[in-house]
Short mmCIF file of C-alpha atoms and ligand atoms in Angstrom, two decimals:
data_model
loop_
_atom_site.label_atom_id
_atom_site.label_comp_id
_atom_site.label_asym_id
_atom_site.label_seq_id
_atom_site.Cartn_x
_atom_site.Cartn_y
_atom_site.Cartn_z
CA MET U 834 0.26 -0.25 0.13
CA THR U 835 1.06 3.93 -0.93
CA VAL U 836 0.98 6.36 2.09
CA ASN U 837 -0.16 10.09 1.06
CA THR U 838 2.33 12.32 2.33
CA GLY U 839 0.87 14.86 1.63
CA ALA U 840 3.65 15.74 -0.67
CA THR U 841 1.22 15.47 -4.23
CA ILE U 842 2.42 18.19 -6.75
CA ASP U 843 0.27 19.47 -8.77
CA ILE U 844 2.27 20.34 -11.46
CA ALA U 845 -0.78 21.73 -13.77
CA GLU U 846 -0.94 23.87 -10.90
CA LEU U 847 2.48 24.82 -10.25
CA PHE U 848 3.42 24.86 -14.22
CA GLU U 849 0.63 27.80 -14.35
CA THR U 850 1.43 29.77 -11.10
CA HIS U 851 5.27 30.31 -12.35
CA GLU U 852 5.03 29.88 -16.44
CA SER U 853 5.06 33.76 -16.05
CA GLU U 854 8.29 34.38 -14.50
CA ARG U 855 9.81 31.67 -16.82
CA PHE U 856 12.37 34.21 -18.86
CA ASN U 857 13.33 35.81 -14.99
CA LEU U 858 14.00 32.07 -14.36
CA HIS U 859 16.35 30.87 -16.91
CA SER U 860 17.44 34.41 -17.37
CA ARG U 861 18.65 33.94 -13.71
CA SER U 862 19.71 30.74 -13.36
CA LEU U 863 19.83 28.70 -17.02
CA ASN U 864 20.85 30.44 -19.69
CA GLU U 865 20.93 34.46 -20.06
CA GLN U 866 22.35 34.38 -23.91
CA MET U 867 19.25 32.07 -25.04
CA VAL U 868 16.57 34.44 -23.56
CA ARG U 869 17.96 37.65 -25.15
CA VAL U 870 17.36 35.54 -28.32
CA LEU U 871 13.85 34.98 -28.11
CA ARG U 872 13.06 38.69 -26.99
CA THR U 873 15.07 40.02 -29.84
CA ILE U 874 13.18 38.55 -32.42
CA GLY U 875 9.29 38.79 -30.85
CA TYR U 876 9.11 34.86 -29.07
CA ASP U 877 8.36 35.28 -26.09
CA VAL U 878 4.76 34.63 -26.23
CA GLY U 879 4.64 32.29 -23.24
CA PHE U 880 3.56 28.14 -25.21
CA CYS U 881 1.24 27.19 -22.37
CA LYS U 882 -0.40 24.12 -24.36
CA GLY U 883 0.71 21.40 -26.33
CA SER U 884 -1.54 19.03 -28.80
CA GLY U 885 -0.11 17.44 -32.05
CA GLN U 886 0.71 19.05 -34.38
CA TYR U 887 0.10 22.37 -32.25
CA LEU U 888 0.90 24.50 -29.16
CA TYR U 889 -0.97 27.92 -28.12
CA ASP U 890 0.26 30.76 -26.55
CA ARG U 891 -0.84 32.59 -22.93
CA LYS U 892 -3.73 34.16 -25.11
CA GLY U 893 -5.27 31.02 -26.69
CA ASP U 894 -2.97 31.71 -29.94
CA ARG U 895 -2.58 27.83 -31.80
CA TYR U 896 0.55 27.71 -33.91
CA LEU U 897 0.91 24.92 -36.22
CA ASP U 898 5.03 24.19 -35.19
CA MET U 899 7.03 23.04 -38.23
CA LEU U 900 10.44 22.28 -35.36
CA SER U 901 8.92 19.28 -34.05
CA GLY U 902 10.82 19.79 -30.92
CA PHE U 903 13.74 19.58 -32.85
CA GLY U 904 12.08 16.45 -34.44
CA VAL U 905 10.91 14.57 -31.50
CA PHE U 906 6.83 14.88 -31.83
CA ALA U 907 6.42 13.30 -34.60
CA LEU U 908 3.58 11.76 -32.93
CA GLY U 909 2.74 14.99 -32.26
CA ARG U 910 2.28 16.52 -28.53
CA ASN U 911 0.71 14.45 -25.99
CA HIS U 912 -0.79 12.28 -28.84
CA PRO U 913 -3.52 9.83 -26.49
CA ALA U 914 -1.74 6.59 -26.56
CA ILE U 915 2.03 7.39 -26.06
CA ARG U 916 -0.21 9.17 -22.64
CA ASP U 917 -1.76 6.83 -22.10
CA ALA U 918 1.27 4.15 -22.47
CA LEU U 919 3.83 5.70 -19.82
CA LYS U 920 0.44 6.13 -17.41
CA SER U 921 0.33 1.88 -17.07
CA VAL U 922 3.34 2.32 -16.73
CA LEU U 923 3.26 3.77 -13.44
CA ASP U 924 -0.50 2.55 -12.98
CA ALA U 925 1.33 -1.25 -13.02
CA ASP U 926 4.11 -0.89 -10.34
CA LEU U 927 6.88 -2.61 -12.54
CA PRO U 928 10.24 -4.14 -11.33
CA ASN U 929 12.11 -1.04 -13.13
CA LEU U 930 15.72 -0.62 -13.63
CA VAL U 931 16.38 -2.97 -11.57
CA GLN U 932 19.86 -3.75 -12.57
CA MET U 933 19.99 -7.00 -11.81
CA ASP U 934 17.86 -9.03 -14.07
CA VAL U 935 16.89 -7.47 -18.02
CA SER U 936 14.78 -5.76 -18.44
CA THR U 937 11.24 -7.12 -20.09
CA LEU U 938 9.86 -4.31 -22.13
CA ALA U 939 13.59 -3.53 -23.36
CA GLY U 940 12.99 -7.12 -25.53
CA VAL U 941 9.70 -6.05 -26.78
CA LEU U 942 11.55 -3.06 -28.22
CA ALA U 943 14.62 -4.35 -29.37
CA GLN U 944 12.10 -7.71 -31.12
CA ARG U 945 9.36 -5.00 -32.85
CA LEU U 946 12.11 -2.51 -33.85
CA LEU U 947 13.92 -5.43 -35.56
CA ALA U 948 11.67 -6.68 -37.59
CA LEU U 949 11.54 -3.67 -38.52
CA VAL U 950 15.75 -3.22 -40.62
CA PRO U 951 15.18 -6.54 -40.64
CA HIS U 952 18.99 -7.50 -42.05
CA LEU U 953 20.18 -6.66 -37.97
CA ASP U 954 20.13 -9.01 -34.90
CA LYS U 955 21.07 -6.74 -32.08
CA VAL U 956 20.54 -3.50 -30.27
CA PHE U 957 21.89 -1.64 -28.30
CA PHE U 958 19.98 1.34 -26.02
CA ALA U 959 20.59 4.95 -24.48
CA ASN U 960 19.49 7.95 -24.17
CA SER U 961 19.93 9.92 -26.29
CA GLY U 962 21.36 10.29 -29.52
CA ALA U 963 24.54 11.29 -28.72
CA GLU U 964 25.10 9.00 -27.02
CA SER U 965 24.56 6.31 -29.23
CA VAL U 966 26.81 7.96 -31.36
CA GLU U 967 29.62 7.84 -28.76
CA ALA U 968 27.89 3.58 -28.43
CA ALA U 969 27.95 2.59 -31.84
CA MET U 970 32.01 5.09 -32.29
CA LYS U 971 32.93 2.68 -29.32
CA PHE U 972 31.16 -0.83 -30.80
CA ALA U 973 33.29 0.17 -34.02
CA ARG U 974 36.99 0.56 -32.35
CA ALA U 975 36.25 -2.02 -30.48
CA ALA U 976 35.09 -4.44 -33.62
CA THR U 977 37.98 -3.87 -35.98
CA GLY U 978 40.45 -3.26 -34.21
CA ARG U 979 41.21 0.63 -35.60
CA SER U 980 41.02 3.80 -34.09
CA GLY U 981 39.61 6.11 -37.00
CA ILE U 982 36.88 7.27 -37.93
CA ALA U 983 35.48 9.05 -40.85
CA TYR U 984 32.63 12.32 -41.61
CA CYS U 985 31.18 14.76 -43.01
CA SER U 986 31.11 17.97 -43.80
CA HIS U 987 28.54 19.83 -42.34
CA ALA U 988 27.58 16.67 -40.01
CA PHE U 989 25.68 16.90 -37.09
CA HIS U 990 25.88 14.26 -34.22
CA GLY U 991 25.67 15.21 -31.35
CA LEU U 992 27.92 17.57 -28.92
CA THR U 993 28.97 15.38 -26.57
CA TYR U 994 32.97 14.91 -27.10
CA GLY U 995 32.68 11.43 -29.13
CA ALA U 996 29.75 13.09 -31.15
CA LEU U 997 31.09 17.01 -31.35
CA SER U 998 34.09 15.26 -32.94
CA LEU U 999 32.29 14.21 -35.66
CA ASN U 1000 31.12 17.25 -36.29
CA GLY U 1001 31.71 19.32 -39.59
CA ASP U 1002 30.88 23.26 -38.71
CA GLU U 1003 33.96 24.59 -36.94
CA VAL U 1004 30.82 27.38 -34.78
CA PHE U 1005 30.56 23.90 -32.59
CA ARG U 1006 34.02 23.31 -32.41
CA ARG U 1007 35.63 25.84 -31.31
CA GLY U 1008 36.21 26.88 -27.80
CA PHE U 1009 36.47 23.13 -26.85
CA GLU U 1010 39.54 21.08 -28.35
CA PRO U 1011 40.90 18.94 -27.93
CA LEU U 1012 38.42 16.99 -29.15
CA ILE U 1013 38.84 12.81 -29.55
CA PRO U 1014 41.81 11.63 -32.33
CA ASP U 1015 41.00 9.81 -35.54
CA CYS U 1016 38.28 11.42 -36.34
CA VAL U 1017 38.62 12.29 -40.68
CA CYS U 1018 35.96 14.71 -42.54
CA VAL U 1019 35.18 13.68 -46.05
CA PRO U 1020 33.33 16.37 -48.40
CA PHE U 1021 29.31 15.00 -47.83
CA ASN U 1022 28.56 13.12 -52.08
CA ASP U 1023 31.78 12.50 -52.69
CA LEU U 1024 33.15 9.20 -53.70
CA THR U 1025 36.20 9.59 -54.26
CA ALA U 1026 36.91 11.24 -50.96
CA LEU U 1027 35.78 8.72 -49.12
CA ASP U 1028 37.88 5.66 -51.15
CA LYS U 1029 41.57 8.15 -50.41
CA VAL U 1030 40.73 8.06 -46.34
CA LEU U 1031 39.10 4.31 -46.91
CA SER U 1032 41.78 3.01 -48.59
CA THR U 1033 44.12 3.40 -45.73
CA ARG U 1034 42.24 0.66 -44.03
CA ARG U 1035 43.10 2.77 -41.18
CA ILE U 1036 39.51 3.48 -41.02
CA ALA U 1037 36.68 2.08 -37.43
CA ALA U 1038 33.36 3.47 -38.81
CA PHE U 1039 32.17 5.92 -41.58
CA VAL U 1040 29.52 7.51 -40.14
CA VAL U 1041 27.49 9.28 -42.27
CA GLU U 1042 22.98 11.04 -42.11
CA PRO U 1043 21.64 10.34 -44.96
CA ILE U 1044 19.62 13.72 -45.53
CA GLN U 1045 21.41 16.26 -43.84
CA GLY U 1046 20.51 17.98 -41.14
CA LYS U 1047 21.76 20.83 -41.69
CA GLY U 1048 20.83 22.67 -44.83
CA VAL U 1049 19.00 19.40 -45.38
CA ILE U 1050 21.53 17.93 -47.52
CA LEU U 1051 19.80 15.01 -50.11
CA PRO U 1052 22.55 12.49 -51.25
CA ASP U 1053 23.57 12.07 -55.09
CA GLU U 1054 21.22 8.59 -55.96
CA ASP U 1055 23.74 6.53 -56.14
CA TYR U 1056 25.57 7.90 -53.59
CA LEU U 1057 24.93 5.59 -50.08
CA ARG U 1058 24.98 2.51 -52.46
CA GLY U 1059 28.15 3.96 -53.36
CA VAL U 1060 29.34 4.53 -49.51
CA GLN U 1061 27.80 -0.03 -48.43
CA ASP U 1062 30.65 -0.14 -50.96
CA LEU U 1063 33.53 1.66 -50.42
CA CYS U 1064 33.64 -0.04 -47.03
CA ARG U 1065 32.77 -3.38 -47.87
CA ARG U 1066 36.01 -3.24 -49.67
CA TYR U 1067 37.89 -1.47 -46.72
CA GLU U 1068 35.58 -3.36 -44.01
CA THR U 1069 34.93 -0.02 -42.47
CA LEU U 1070 31.44 -0.42 -41.17
CA PHE U 1071 29.04 1.79 -42.27
CA ILE U 1072 26.78 3.58 -39.66
CA ALA U 1073 24.15 4.98 -40.53
CA ASP U 1074 23.41 8.18 -38.09
CA GLU U 1075 18.85 7.98 -38.99
CA ILE U 1076 18.50 10.01 -35.62
CA GLN U 1077 16.63 12.82 -37.41
CA THR U 1078 15.78 10.95 -39.88
CA GLY U 1079 14.20 7.44 -38.71
CA ILE U 1080 11.43 6.53 -37.91
CA GLY U 1081 8.68 7.55 -40.63
CA ARG U 1082 10.90 11.22 -40.95
CA THR U 1083 10.64 10.80 -44.63
CA GLY U 1084 8.01 8.72 -46.03
CA LYS U 1085 10.01 5.53 -44.89
CA PHE U 1086 10.52 4.18 -40.96
CA LEU U 1087 14.31 4.44 -42.16
CA ALA U 1088 15.41 7.27 -45.02
CA GLY U 1089 17.88 4.51 -46.42
CA GLU U 1090 15.38 2.65 -47.70
CA HIS U 1091 15.00 5.29 -50.43
CA TRP U 1092 18.18 3.96 -51.79
CA ASP U 1093 18.27 0.39 -50.62
CA ILE U 1094 21.13 0.26 -48.24
CA GLU U 1095 22.09 -2.12 -45.35
CA PRO U 1096 23.84 -0.11 -43.10
CA ASP U 1097 26.25 -2.15 -40.98
CA MET U 1098 24.89 0.28 -37.81
CA VAL U 1099 21.51 2.28 -38.11
CA LEU U 1100 21.19 4.42 -35.12
CA LEU U 1101 18.14 5.79 -34.21
CA ALA U 1102 16.98 8.81 -30.72
CA LYS U 1103 14.43 11.29 -30.94
CA ALA U 1104 11.58 10.17 -32.50
CA LEU U 1105 11.40 7.01 -31.07
CA SER U 1106 9.72 6.90 -27.75
CA GLY U 1107 7.04 9.49 -29.36
CA GLY U 1108 8.99 12.66 -27.50
CA HIS U 1109 7.90 12.10 -24.33
CA VAL U 1110 11.27 10.08 -22.82
CA PRO U 1111 14.63 10.04 -23.41
CA VAL U 1112 15.93 7.26 -25.47
CA GLY U 1113 18.59 6.51 -28.48
CA ALA U 1114 18.53 2.88 -29.96
CA VAL U 1115 22.08 1.29 -31.92
CA MET U 1116 20.61 -1.21 -34.46
CA MET U 1117 23.71 -3.15 -35.49
CA ARG U 1118 24.56 -6.63 -36.89
CA LYS U 1119 25.90 -9.76 -34.15
CA TRP U 1120 29.40 -9.89 -35.13
CA ILE U 1121 30.00 -6.91 -33.93
CA PHE U 1122 27.95 -6.68 -31.13
CA ASP U 1123 29.99 -9.50 -29.89
CA LYS U 1124 33.07 -8.28 -29.68
CA VAL U 1125 32.36 -5.76 -26.79
CA PHE U 1126 29.49 -7.98 -24.90
CA ASN U 1127 32.34 -10.97 -25.92
CA ARG U 1128 32.90 -12.74 -22.33
CA MET U 1129 30.72 -12.65 -19.27
CA ASP U 1130 32.57 -10.25 -17.85
CA ARG U 1131 32.72 -8.01 -20.07
CA ALA U 1132 28.39 -8.22 -19.75
CA VAL U 1133 28.50 -4.34 -17.95
CA VAL U 1134 30.90 -3.03 -20.36
CA HIS U 1135 29.77 -0.44 -21.96
CA GLY U 1136 25.88 1.00 -20.67
CA SER U 1137 24.20 3.47 -18.96
CA THR U 1138 21.36 3.44 -15.60
CA PHE U 1139 19.00 5.20 -17.57
CA SER U 1140 19.29 3.49 -20.81
CA LYS U 1141 16.34 0.27 -21.21
CA ASN U 1142 14.14 2.74 -18.42
CA ASP U 1143 10.64 1.22 -17.84
CA LEU U 1144 9.13 4.75 -19.83
CA ALA U 1145 11.21 4.73 -22.09
CA MET U 1146 10.35 1.12 -23.76
CA ALA U 1147 7.10 1.77 -22.87
CA ALA U 1148 6.44 4.90 -25.23
CA GLY U 1149 8.74 3.04 -27.77
CA ILE U 1150 6.19 0.08 -28.23
CA ALA U 1151 3.68 2.36 -27.89
CA THR U 1152 5.09 4.42 -30.79
CA LEU U 1153 5.23 1.80 -32.93
CA GLU U 1154 2.43 0.85 -32.58
CA VAL U 1155 0.71 4.09 -33.32
CA LEU U 1156 3.08 4.60 -37.19
CA LYS U 1157 1.92 1.40 -37.88
CA ALA U 1158 -2.12 1.87 -36.55
CA GLU U 1159 -2.21 5.46 -37.77
CA ARG U 1160 -0.41 4.85 -40.79
CA VAL U 1161 1.92 8.07 -40.08
CA THR U 1162 5.09 6.95 -42.43
CA GLU U 1163 2.52 7.30 -44.94
CA ASN U 1164 0.74 10.93 -44.65
CA ALA U 1165 4.59 12.39 -44.63
CA ALA U 1166 5.26 11.21 -48.16
CA ARG U 1167 2.18 11.83 -49.43
CA THR U 1168 1.97 15.84 -47.17
CA GLY U 1169 5.75 16.03 -48.02
CA ASP U 1170 5.25 16.05 -52.02
CA ARG U 1171 1.96 17.72 -51.41
CA LEU U 1172 4.11 20.71 -49.78
CA VAL U 1173 7.85 20.50 -51.97
CA ARG U 1174 5.26 20.24 -55.42
CA GLU U 1175 3.21 23.70 -53.60
CA LEU U 1176 6.06 25.43 -51.70
CA SER U 1177 8.23 24.32 -55.95
CA ALA U 1178 5.98 25.83 -58.09
CA MET U 1179 6.71 29.34 -56.17
CA GLN U 1180 10.19 29.14 -57.14
CA GLU U 1181 9.18 31.12 -60.75
CA ARG U 1182 7.41 34.14 -59.05
CA TYR U 1183 9.93 34.69 -56.59
CA GLU U 1184 13.64 35.33 -57.64
CA LEU U 1185 14.58 34.61 -53.84
CA LEU U 1186 13.27 31.11 -53.61
CA LYS U 1187 16.36 29.48 -54.71
CA ASN U 1188 15.67 26.16 -54.45
CA VAL U 1189 12.88 23.21 -52.07
CA ARG U 1190 14.06 20.00 -51.73
CA GLY U 1191 13.48 16.81 -49.30
CA LYS U 1192 11.81 13.38 -48.49
CA GLY U 1193 8.83 13.10 -46.27
CA LEU U 1194 8.83 16.07 -43.73
CA MET U 1195 12.03 16.62 -43.60
CA ILE U 1196 12.12 19.52 -46.62
CA GLY U 1197 14.20 22.69 -47.47
CA VAL U 1198 12.71 26.33 -48.44
CA GLU U 1199 16.27 28.36 -49.88
CA PHE U 1200 17.38 31.12 -50.80
CA GLY U 1201 19.69 32.94 -51.87
CA ALA U 1202 20.89 36.35 -53.46
CA PRO U 1203 18.71 38.55 -55.48
CA SER U 1204 19.09 39.00 -59.97
CA SER U 1205 17.22 42.53 -59.65
CA LEU U 1206 19.00 45.81 -58.56
CA LYS U 1207 16.17 46.74 -56.92
CA LEU U 1208 16.42 43.62 -54.16
CA ARG U 1209 20.35 43.25 -54.29
CA ALA U 1210 21.79 46.14 -52.64
CA SER U 1211 18.91 44.72 -49.16
CA TRP U 1212 20.28 41.67 -49.72
CA SER U 1213 24.23 42.95 -49.21
CA MET U 1214 23.25 44.89 -46.67
CA ILE U 1215 21.46 42.15 -44.16
CA GLU U 1216 23.89 39.00 -45.34
CA ALA U 1217 26.90 41.36 -44.31
CA ALA U 1218 25.87 41.83 -41.06
CA SER U 1219 25.45 38.23 -40.37
CA LYS U 1220 26.01 35.68 -43.17
CA GLY U 1221 22.46 33.36 -43.17
CA LEU U 1222 20.09 36.43 -41.58
CA PHE U 1223 17.82 36.42 -44.52
CA CYS U 1224 16.23 33.64 -43.22
CA GLN U 1225 14.89 35.77 -39.98
CA LEU U 1226 13.00 37.46 -42.92
CA ILE U 1227 10.73 34.48 -43.15
CA THR U 1228 10.99 32.89 -39.98
CA ILE U 1229 9.79 36.16 -38.07
CA PRO U 1230 6.73 36.95 -40.43
CA LEU U 1231 5.69 33.16 -40.39
CA PHE U 1232 5.95 33.31 -36.71
CA LYS U 1233 4.71 36.66 -35.34
CA GLU U 1234 2.03 37.10 -38.98
CA HIS U 1235 1.03 33.33 -39.44
CA LYS U 1236 1.59 32.34 -36.28
CA ILE U 1237 3.94 29.21 -37.61
CA LEU U 1238 6.81 28.00 -36.18
CA THR U 1239 9.96 27.51 -38.15
CA GLN U 1240 14.14 26.81 -37.51
CA VAL U 1241 16.92 27.56 -40.31
CA ALA U 1242 18.53 25.03 -41.20
CA GLY U 1243 21.75 26.04 -40.03
CA HIS U 1244 24.73 28.91 -39.23
CA GLY U 1245 25.00 30.69 -41.65
CA SER U 1246 22.50 28.77 -43.78
CA HIS U 1247 20.17 30.53 -46.17
CA THR U 1248 17.55 27.37 -46.48
CA ILE U 1249 14.36 27.74 -43.65
CA LYS U 1250 13.93 23.58 -42.63
CA LEU U 1251 10.33 21.95 -42.42
CA ILE U 1252 10.08 19.33 -39.37
CA PRO U 1253 6.97 18.51 -38.51
CA SER U 1254 4.67 16.27 -36.65
CA LEU U 1255 4.26 13.10 -39.11
CA THR U 1256 -0.19 13.57 -38.52
CA ILE U 1257 -0.60 16.61 -40.58
CA ASN U 1258 -3.25 17.43 -42.67
CA ASP U 1259 -4.08 18.98 -45.82
CA ALA U 1260 -6.06 22.30 -43.77
CA ASP U 1261 -2.31 22.71 -41.92
CA CYS U 1262 -0.67 21.74 -46.04
CA ASP U 1263 -2.80 24.57 -46.57
CA TRP U 1264 -1.95 27.37 -43.88
CA ILE U 1265 1.87 26.74 -44.82
CA VAL U 1266 1.98 27.26 -48.67
CA ARG U 1267 -0.54 30.49 -48.48
CA ALA U 1268 1.96 31.74 -45.02
CA PHE U 1269 4.58 31.04 -47.48
CA ASP U 1270 3.41 32.20 -50.18
CA GLU U 1271 2.42 35.92 -48.10
CA VAL U 1272 5.74 36.39 -46.87
CA ILE U 1273 8.52 35.34 -49.33
CA ALA U 1274 5.60 38.60 -52.02
CA ASP U 1275 6.59 40.34 -48.45
CA SER U 1276 10.19 39.58 -48.86
CA HIS U 1277 10.74 41.13 -52.46
CA LYS U 1278 8.85 44.11 -51.66
CA ALA U 1279 10.33 47.53 -49.80
CA GLY U 1280 9.52 47.95 -46.83
CA ALA U 1281 8.19 45.97 -43.38
CA VAL U 1282 9.97 42.77 -43.52
CA TRP U 1283 13.27 45.06 -45.13
CA SER U 1284 12.73 47.72 -42.00
CA LEU U 1285 13.32 43.84 -39.30
CA GLY U 1286 16.36 42.91 -41.51
CA LYS U 1287 18.08 46.15 -40.94
CA THR U 1288 16.71 46.04 -37.00
CA LEU U 1289 17.89 43.02 -36.97
CA ALA U 1290 21.31 43.74 -38.32
CA GLN U 1291 22.02 46.01 -36.48
CA HIS U 1292 21.63 43.47 -33.59
CA ALA U 1293 24.43 41.55 -35.18
CA MET U 1294 26.55 44.37 -35.36
CA LYS U 1295 26.35 45.02 -31.80
CA ALA U 1296 26.06 41.59 -30.61
CA ARG U 1297 30.13 41.15 -32.43
CA ALA U 1298 30.51 43.89 -31.33
C1 PLP X 2478 21.89 13.40 -37.31
C2 PLP X 2478 21.15 13.97 -35.59
N1 PLP X 2478 22.33 12.41 -34.74
C3 PLP X 2478 22.88 12.68 -33.83
C4 PLP X 2478 22.30 13.37 -32.88
C5 PLP X 2478 22.10 13.84 -30.88
O1 PLP X 2478 20.93 13.85 -30.92
P1 PLP X 2478 21.06 14.48 -29.29
O2 PLP X 2478 20.40 16.08 -28.95
O3 PLP X 2478 19.60 13.61 -29.43
O4 PLP X 2478 22.16 13.95 -28.40
C6 PLP X 2478 20.73 15.18 -33.77
C7 PLP X 2478 20.24 15.94 -33.37
O5 PLP X 2478 19.23 17.05 -33.56
C8 PLP X 2478 20.70 14.88 -35.05
O6 PLP X 2478 19.75 15.53 -36.02
#
């Protein structure tokens, strides 16, 4: 019997009492710079509720979230099936994290994941994307006896030391060196460069995102198959980081299925638990797993206290159920195709819009220098203040005037990334297309958008001073 000691906390009430102080709390005790950023760009609306693909601010206004918590809420926020699964774990008094036992729910989730990726045999669970990358790097070194890890320019695999050592963007690395040794950068989409690096036979693994998240960069049609062939030729492990692209995001369970590849390891995280509980998974071939866990005295040679916890595992099982029952992946393919088609069609009307690309609901909308004299001076002024700043002239009006939350696809990028919940519907697509059309049209006129640009450019200059 559980005795209620009177210490029950009403979290909803706690949230309501403190929500208006959130920026002060963060300025004082957490990341003050983040608060400054949000206030500068006018994103301090105070979100109070999340439901499906929508967020609601303190006035009750509804926003379409095209960011989905960096891709974790593939099923939308607070999906009833995920919520019920989490509640039922707590109500069942399960023997969570016994440690000197093995987890039943982890066994079930591993089996169901492997059924979806039948060329792989084993799963190692972790607590985040970066932790999955760290594990993959350790497994690769132990399995091959080689120290090198190859990764791509513009790659993003997380921000812990191992993952950061595979980061293709100087901005993230600067100030944190030295990183781990023997990590080699090769250009994405360049098989000749990869051949040269792998032919040294010092590379344990090549880690690559099938579609690069920073910039939404798609592989050339024959790239990933070529990667697989080279990895096999030089006995390098082929590791697909599907942390962002996996679990239906691109219109297939794994993005690699678009190109018919069978990597030696596949990394998942983000949407695997429906977004509600941190989780990560490294799926791999048996022989790799067995090189690490090869004797009884090495049964705990790699692991993490919270991995395989019941809440994450139950949420993962429920996520796979919802994905199938609600045909979520198919919806991502259909709505994604529609968005790419309709946004691309705007290119002929707008000289600043250069390219729309993507697979399923991982879409990049790229802008670039105008050809007309009329716009060139404004573009140059903004870009001189901070490369990539132009995109804020699209994302800020999308947010303020059209209540759509988007992000720029990386430092200095001219691409806006759309990674909404995979449950968006046709009315949401109408909302997105209409909003982009209006905002891009405004950016082609002298007026409010460019005066916002001037203000942002001044802020950017001040921040650098
Ligand atoms: C492709 C990829 N790998 C790894 C990570 C790191 O995941 P986490 O933030 O859970 O550590 C991310 C996060 O954005 C990612 O997009």
